[in-house]
Amino acid sequence: MRATTPTTRSPSAPLGRFLLDSLVSLAALLPVLLLAALVAGFLSIGRAHAEEVACKGVNLLEGWATTDPARVKSVEAEAARVVNGMGKFWKIEKPGVPASYLLGTMHVTDPRVLAMPEGAPDAFAGAATVIVESDEVLDETKARIALISDPSLTMFTDGSTIETYLDADQKVILTEGLKARGLPLPTVARMKPWMIASFVSLPPCELSRKAGGARFLDQKLAQDAVSQGKTLKGLETIVEQIRAIDGLPIAFHISALVETLKLGSLVEDAMETTTDLYLEGRIATIMPMLKAASQTVDDSDSEQQSVAFEQRIITDRNHVMATRAGPSLDAGNVFMAVGALHLPGPEGVVELLRKQGFTLTVLR
């Protein structure tokens, strides 16, 4: 029995920032499962003795349908205004070349997500080239080396620590929250807050599966591509991905980390709802749902930071992905997999590829 239910949680602007930061990243953007594994490696957090933990999240939209139908209606109305908002599996065509395919993914180990939609396994099997966000997901050691090659991306290198940026209340929350997760604050004090958040923002069941060696979908696709002799290409490096998120204000990351530790079971509920929406192909509903879950109050700083986050972590990277994928797609016979939230919208990957002359048709 939970002490706090999602429908009775009081509004909070930092909660809104957290949901847009940590959960959106978790659901469809940066491969934070890999990052969490790297943090575990840095801290020597044991994975050999991992115990399977059951996922306990509930679908927020289903609960709201009974308790707050107006909220559901608002979420669905906002999603309906987003171009290319339905579908996670697309066919890419251009005259004179074999068809290619685009799959929106979630960077999670959930078996439901690993089971690709109908048609995708055959498209993958027939592809000569596989494109993922970063081919560095193949090798955690290589990824770790890439991260520590620029210590300023992951650590405070100017003599400060995370405590330098905390007020008294934040320090108490961080100290107790990390202690409950077996991470004494002094142990991680020199780590950037996004690095710590990549570990503590994951639901326990995700950490458990990763600790047991489970692969997330993009990682599995990359490994399968190599084992089957396909050409594997990455659109970004992990360092590029981390620079994107590290470039956001430190206060943004501190707030996200602190609020993560305060949220408790709502993290699992939002993750379960995101997963259900993904499986249904309702990609454009994810962001409005997360915003509705946050119950964000009118806070101009929060709104500006959220806009900056979405621009830097979603929109800017959409353009990079579409541009870099173009030459391979021009040759055809490609299976391309990127985070699902990169697909919808007027500056989403689907629309950007159309502007390059490709015809994209939703399949699932």
CSV table of C-alpha atoms in Angstrom, one decimal, residues 30-309:
chain,number,residue,atom,x,y,z
A,30,LEU,CA,19.9,9.4,-24.0
A,31,PRO,CA,20.9,5.8,-23.4
A,32,VAL,CA,20.9,6.4,-19.6
A,33,LEU,CA,20.8,2.6,-18.9
A,34,LEU,CA,24.3,2.6,-20.3
A,35,LEU,CA,25.2,5.7,-18.3
A,36,ALA,CA,23.8,4.1,-15.1
A,37,ALA,CA,25.9,1.0,-15.8
A,38,LEU,CA,29.0,3.3,-16.1
A,39,VAL,CA,28.2,5.0,-12.8
A,40,ALA,CA,27.9,1.6,-11.2
A,41,GLY,CA,31.3,0.7,-12.6
A,42,PHE,CA,32.8,3.9,-11.4
A,43,LEU,CA,31.4,3.3,-7.9
A,44,SER,CA,32.1,-0.4,-7.9
A,45,ILE,CA,28.4,-1.1,-7.2
A,46,GLY,CA,28.0,-4.8,-7.4
A,47,ARG,CA,26.2,-6.3,-10.3
A,48,ALA,CA,27.2,-9.9,-9.8
A,49,HIS,CA,24.8,-10.3,-7.0
A,50,ALA,CA,21.8,-8.6,-8.6
A,51,GLU,CA,18.4,-9.8,-7.6
A,52,GLU,CA,15.4,-9.5,-9.9
A,53,VAL,CA,13.0,-6.8,-8.8
A,54,ALA,CA,9.4,-6.7,-10.0
A,55,CYS,CA,8.2,-3.5,-11.7
A,56,LYS,CA,5.4,-1.9,-9.6
A,57,GLY,CA,4.3,1.1,-11.7
A,58,VAL,CA,0.7,1.7,-12.6
A,59,ASN,CA,-0.7,3.5,-15.7
A,60,LEU,CA,-1.5,7.1,-14.7
A,61,LEU,CA,-3.9,7.7,-17.6
A,62,GLU,CA,-6.0,4.8,-16.6
A,63,GLY,CA,-6.3,6.2,-13.1
A,64,TRP,CA,-7.1,9.7,-14.4
A,65,ALA,CA,-9.8,8.3,-16.6
A,66,THR,CA,-11.8,7.7,-13.4
A,67,THR,CA,-10.5,10.4,-11.1
A,68,ASP,CA,-9.8,13.3,-13.5
A,69,PRO,CA,-11.2,12.7,-17.0
A,70,ALA,CA,-10.6,16.3,-17.9
A,71,ARG,CA,-6.9,15.8,-17.5
A,72,VAL,CA,-7.0,12.9,-19.9
A,73,LYS,CA,-9.0,14.9,-22.4
A,74,SER,CA,-6.4,17.8,-22.2
A,75,VAL,CA,-3.5,15.4,-22.7
A,76,GLU,CA,-5.1,13.8,-25.7
A,77,ALA,CA,-6.0,17.1,-27.2
A,78,GLU,CA,-2.4,18.4,-27.0
A,79,ALA,CA,-1.1,15.1,-28.5
A,80,ALA,CA,-3.5,15.3,-31.4
A,81,ARG,CA,-2.0,18.7,-32.4
A,82,VAL,CA,1.4,17.1,-33.0
A,83,VAL,CA,2.3,16.2,-36.5
A,84,ASN,CA,3.4,12.5,-37.0
A,85,GLY,CA,2.4,11.9,-33.4
A,86,MET,CA,1.1,8.3,-33.9
A,87,GLY,CA,3.4,5.4,-34.8
A,88,LYS,CA,6.8,4.1,-33.9
A,89,PHE,CA,7.6,2.1,-37.0
A,90,TRP,CA,7.9,3.8,-40.4
A,91,LYS,CA,8.8,2.9,-44.0
A,92,ILE,CA,11.3,5.2,-45.8
A,93,GLU,CA,11.2,5.3,-49.6
A,94,LYS,CA,12.9,7.2,-52.4
A,95,PRO,CA,12.7,6.4,-56.1
A,96,GLY,CA,15.4,4.2,-57.5
A,97,VAL,CA,16.6,2.7,-54.1
A,98,PRO,CA,15.5,-0.1,-51.9
A,99,ALA,CA,13.1,0.8,-49.1
A,100,SER,CA,14.5,1.5,-45.6
A,101,TYR,CA,12.8,1.5,-42.2
A,102,LEU,CA,12.8,3.7,-39.1
A,103,LEU,CA,12.0,2.4,-35.6
A,104,GLY,CA,11.5,4.6,-32.6
A,105,THR,CA,12.8,3.0,-29.5
A,106,MET,CA,12.9,3.2,-25.8
A,107,HIS,CA,16.3,2.8,-24.1
A,108,VAL,CA,15.0,0.2,-21.7
A,109,THR,CA,15.3,-3.5,-21.0
A,110,ASP,CA,11.6,-4.1,-20.6
A,111,PRO,CA,10.8,-7.4,-22.5
A,112,ARG,CA,7.7,-5.7,-23.9
A,113,VAL,CA,9.8,-3.1,-25.6
A,114,LEU,CA,12.4,-5.6,-26.8
A,115,ALA,CA,9.6,-7.4,-28.8
A,116,MET,CA,9.6,-5.1,-31.8
A,117,PRO,CA,6.3,-4.3,-33.6
A,118,GLU,CA,5.1,-6.5,-36.5
A,119,GLY,CA,7.2,-6.2,-39.6
A,120,ALA,CA,10.2,-4.7,-37.8
A,121,PRO,CA,12.1,-8.0,-37.2
A,122,ASP,CA,11.8,-8.9,-41.0
A,123,ALA,CA,12.9,-5.3,-41.9
A,124,PHE,CA,15.9,-5.7,-39.6
A,125,ALA,CA,16.8,-9.1,-41.0
A,126,GLY,CA,16.7,-7.9,-44.6
A,127,ALA,CA,18.7,-4.6,-44.0
A,128,ALA,CA,22.3,-4.3,-45.1
A,129,THR,CA,23.0,-1.3,-42.9
A,130,VAL,CA,21.8,-0.7,-39.3
A,131,ILE,CA,21.9,2.8,-37.9
A,132,VAL,CA,21.6,3.5,-34.1
A,133,GLU,CA,22.1,6.7,-32.1
A,134,SER,CA,25.6,5.6,-31.0
A,135,ASP,CA,27.5,2.5,-31.9
A,136,GLU,CA,29.5,2.9,-28.7
A,137,VAL,CA,26.6,1.1,-26.9
A,138,LEU,CA,28.4,-2.1,-28.0
A,139,ASP,CA,31.2,-1.7,-25.6
A,140,GLU,CA,30.7,-0.3,-22.1
A,141,THR,CA,34.5,-0.2,-21.5
A,142,LYS,CA,35.0,1.9,-24.6
A,143,ALA,CA,32.1,4.2,-23.6
A,144,ARG,CA,33.6,4.6,-20.1
A,145,ILE,CA,37.0,5.5,-21.6
A,146,ALA,CA,35.3,8.0,-23.9
A,147,LEU,CA,33.6,9.7,-21.0
A,148,ILE,CA,36.7,10.0,-18.8
A,149,SER,CA,38.7,11.3,-21.7
A,150,ASP,CA,37.2,14.7,-20.8
A,151,PRO,CA,36.8,14.6,-17.0
A,152,SER,CA,34.9,17.9,-17.0
A,153,LEU,CA,31.9,16.2,-18.7
A,154,THR,CA,31.4,13.9,-15.7
A,155,MET,CA,33.2,15.5,-12.8
A,156,PHE,CA,33.7,18.9,-11.2
A,157,THR,CA,37.3,19.8,-12.1
A,158,ASP,CA,37.4,23.3,-10.7
A,159,GLY,CA,37.8,22.3,-7.0
A,160,SER,CA,34.1,22.5,-6.3
A,161,THR,CA,31.8,19.6,-5.5
A,162,ILE,CA,28.0,19.1,-5.8
A,163,GLU,CA,27.7,20.4,-2.2
A,164,THR,CA,28.9,23.8,-3.5
A,165,TYR,CA,25.6,24.2,-5.3
A,166,LEU,CA,23.2,22.9,-2.7
A,167,ASP,CA,21.2,24.8,-0.2
A,168,ALA,CA,20.7,23.4,3.3
A,169,ASP,CA,17.4,21.6,2.5
A,170,GLN,CA,18.8,20.2,-0.8
A,171,LYS,CA,21.8,18.8,1.0
A,172,VAL,CA,19.6,17.0,3.6
A,173,ILE,CA,17.5,15.5,0.8
A,174,LEU,CA,20.5,14.5,-1.3
A,175,THR,CA,22.3,13.0,1.7
A,176,GLU,CA,19.4,10.9,2.9
A,177,GLY,CA,18.2,9.9,-0.6
A,178,LEU,CA,21.6,8.7,-1.7
A,179,LYS,CA,22.2,7.0,1.6
A,180,ALA,CA,19.0,5.0,1.1
A,181,ARG,CA,20.4,3.8,-2.2
A,182,GLY,CA,23.8,2.9,-0.7
A,183,LEU,CA,25.6,5.9,-2.1
A,184,PRO,CA,27.2,8.1,0.6
A,185,LEU,CA,27.3,11.7,-0.6
A,186,PRO,CA,31.1,12.1,-0.1
A,187,THR,CA,31.5,9.2,-2.5
A,188,VAL,CA,29.8,11.0,-5.4
A,189,ALA,CA,30.3,14.6,-4.4
A,190,ARG,CA,32.7,15.4,-7.3
A,191,MET,CA,30.3,13.8,-9.9
A,192,LYS,CA,28.2,16.1,-12.0
A,193,PRO,CA,24.5,15.9,-10.9
A,194,TRP,CA,23.3,14.5,-14.3
A,195,MET,CA,25.7,11.6,-13.7
A,196,ILE,CA,24.2,10.7,-10.4
A,197,ALA,CA,20.7,11.3,-11.7
A,198,SER,CA,21.3,8.8,-14.5
A,199,PHE,CA,21.6,6.1,-11.8
A,200,VAL,CA,19.1,7.2,-9.2
A,201,SER,CA,16.3,8.1,-11.6
A,202,LEU,CA,15.9,4.6,-13.0
A,203,PRO,CA,13.1,2.4,-11.5
A,204,PRO,CA,14.5,-0.4,-9.4
A,205,CYS,CA,13.3,-3.1,-11.9
A,206,GLU,CA,15.3,-1.4,-14.7
A,207,LEU,CA,18.4,-1.3,-12.5
A,208,SER,CA,17.8,-4.9,-11.6
A,209,ARG,CA,17.5,-6.1,-15.1
A,210,LYS,CA,20.6,-4.1,-16.2
A,211,ALA,CA,22.5,-5.4,-13.3
A,212,GLY,CA,21.7,-8.9,-14.5
A,213,GLY,CA,23.1,-8.2,-17.9
A,214,ALA,CA,19.9,-7.4,-19.8
A,215,ARG,CA,20.4,-5.3,-23.0
A,216,PHE,CA,18.2,-2.4,-23.9
A,217,LEU,CA,16.7,-2.4,-27.4
A,218,ASP,CA,19.2,-0.2,-29.2
A,219,GLN,CA,22.1,-2.1,-27.7
A,220,LYS,CA,20.5,-5.4,-28.8
A,221,LEU,CA,20.0,-4.2,-32.3
A,222,ALA,CA,23.6,-3.0,-32.6
A,223,GLN,CA,25.0,-6.3,-31.3
A,224,ASP,CA,22.7,-8.3,-33.6
A,225,ALA,CA,23.8,-6.2,-36.5
A,226,VAL,CA,27.4,-6.9,-35.9
A,227,SER,CA,26.9,-10.7,-35.3
A,228,GLN,CA,24.9,-10.9,-38.5
A,229,GLY,CA,27.6,-9.2,-40.6
A,230,LYS,CA,25.6,-6.0,-41.3
A,231,THR,CA,27.2,-2.6,-41.5
A,232,LEU,CA,26.6,-0.7,-38.3
A,233,LYS,CA,26.7,3.1,-38.1
A,234,GLY,CA,26.2,5.5,-35.2
A,235,LEU,CA,24.7,9.0,-35.6
A,236,GLU,CA,26.3,10.5,-32.6
A,237,THR,CA,29.1,9.8,-30.1
A,238,ILE,CA,28.3,9.4,-26.4
A,239,VAL,CA,30.5,12.4,-25.7
A,240,GLU,CA,28.3,14.5,-28.1
A,241,GLN,CA,25.2,13.2,-26.3
A,242,ILE,CA,26.7,14.1,-22.9
A,243,ARG,CA,27.9,17.5,-24.0
A,244,ALA,CA,24.3,18.3,-25.0
A,245,ILE,CA,23.0,17.6,-21.5
A,246,ASP,CA,26.0,18.8,-19.6
A,247,GLY,CA,25.6,22.2,-21.4
A,248,LEU,CA,22.4,22.9,-19.5
A,249,PRO,CA,22.5,25.1,-16.3
A,250,ILE,CA,23.9,23.4,-13.2
A,251,ALA,CA,20.8,24.6,-11.3
A,252,PHE,CA,18.6,22.7,-13.7
A,253,HIS,CA,20.4,19.5,-13.0
A,254,ILE,CA,20.6,20.0,-9.2
A,255,SER,CA,16.8,20.6,-9.1
A,256,ALA,CA,16.2,17.5,-11.2
A,257,LEU,CA,18.4,15.3,-9.0
A,258,VAL,CA,16.9,16.5,-5.7
A,259,GLU,CA,13.4,16.1,-7.0
A,260,THR,CA,14.2,12.6,-8.3
A,261,LEU,CA,15.1,11.5,-4.8
A,262,LYS,CA,11.9,12.9,-3.4
A,263,LEU,CA,9.5,11.3,-5.9
A,264,GLY,CA,9.4,7.7,-4.8
A,265,SER,CA,6.9,5.5,-6.6
A,266,LEU,CA,5.8,8.2,-9.1
A,267,VAL,CA,8.9,7.5,-11.1
A,268,GLU,CA,7.7,4.0,-11.7
A,269,ASP,CA,4.2,5.1,-12.5
A,270,ALA,CA,5.4,7.6,-15.1
A,271,MET,CA,7.7,5.0,-16.6
A,272,GLU,CA,4.9,2.4,-16.8
A,273,THR,CA,2.6,4.9,-18.5
A,274,THR,CA,5.3,6.0,-20.9
A,275,THR,CA,5.9,2.3,-21.8
A,276,ASP,CA,2.2,1.6,-22.4
A,277,LEU,CA,2.0,4.7,-24.7
A,278,TYR,CA,5.1,3.6,-26.6
A,279,LEU,CA,3.7,0.1,-27.1
A,280,GLU,CA,0.5,1.6,-28.5
A,281,GLY,CA,2.4,3.9,-30.8
A,282,ARG,CA,1.0,7.0,-29.1
A,283,ILE,CA,4.4,8.8,-29.1
A,284,ALA,CA,3.1,12.4,-29.1
A,285,THR,CA,1.1,11.6,-25.9
A,286,ILE,CA,4.1,11.0,-23.8
A,287,MET,CA,5.2,14.6,-23.3
A,288,PRO,CA,1.7,15.9,-22.5
A,289,MET,CA,1.2,13.0,-20.1
A,290,LEU,CA,4.5,13.7,-18.2
A,291,LYS,CA,3.6,17.4,-18.0
A,292,ALA,CA,0.1,16.6,-16.7
A,293,ALA,CA,1.7,14.2,-14.1
A,294,SER,CA,3.9,17.0,-12.9
A,295,GLN,CA,1.1,19.4,-12.1
A,296,THR,CA,3.6,22.2,-12.8
A,297,VAL,CA,2.6,25.5,-11.3
A,298,ASP,CA,3.1,28.8,-13.3
A,299,ASP,CA,6.9,29.3,-13.0
A,300,SER,CA,8.6,31.2,-15.8
A,301,ASP,CA,12.1,30.0,-14.9
A,302,SER,CA,10.9,26.4,-14.9
A,303,GLU,CA,9.2,27.0,-18.3
A,304,GLN,CA,12.3,28.6,-19.8
A,305,GLN,CA,14.5,25.7,-18.6
A,306,SER,CA,12.1,23.1,-19.9
A,307,VAL,CA,12.1,24.8,-23.3
A,308,ALA,CA,15.9,24.9,-23.3
A,309,PHE,CA,16.0,21.3,-22.4
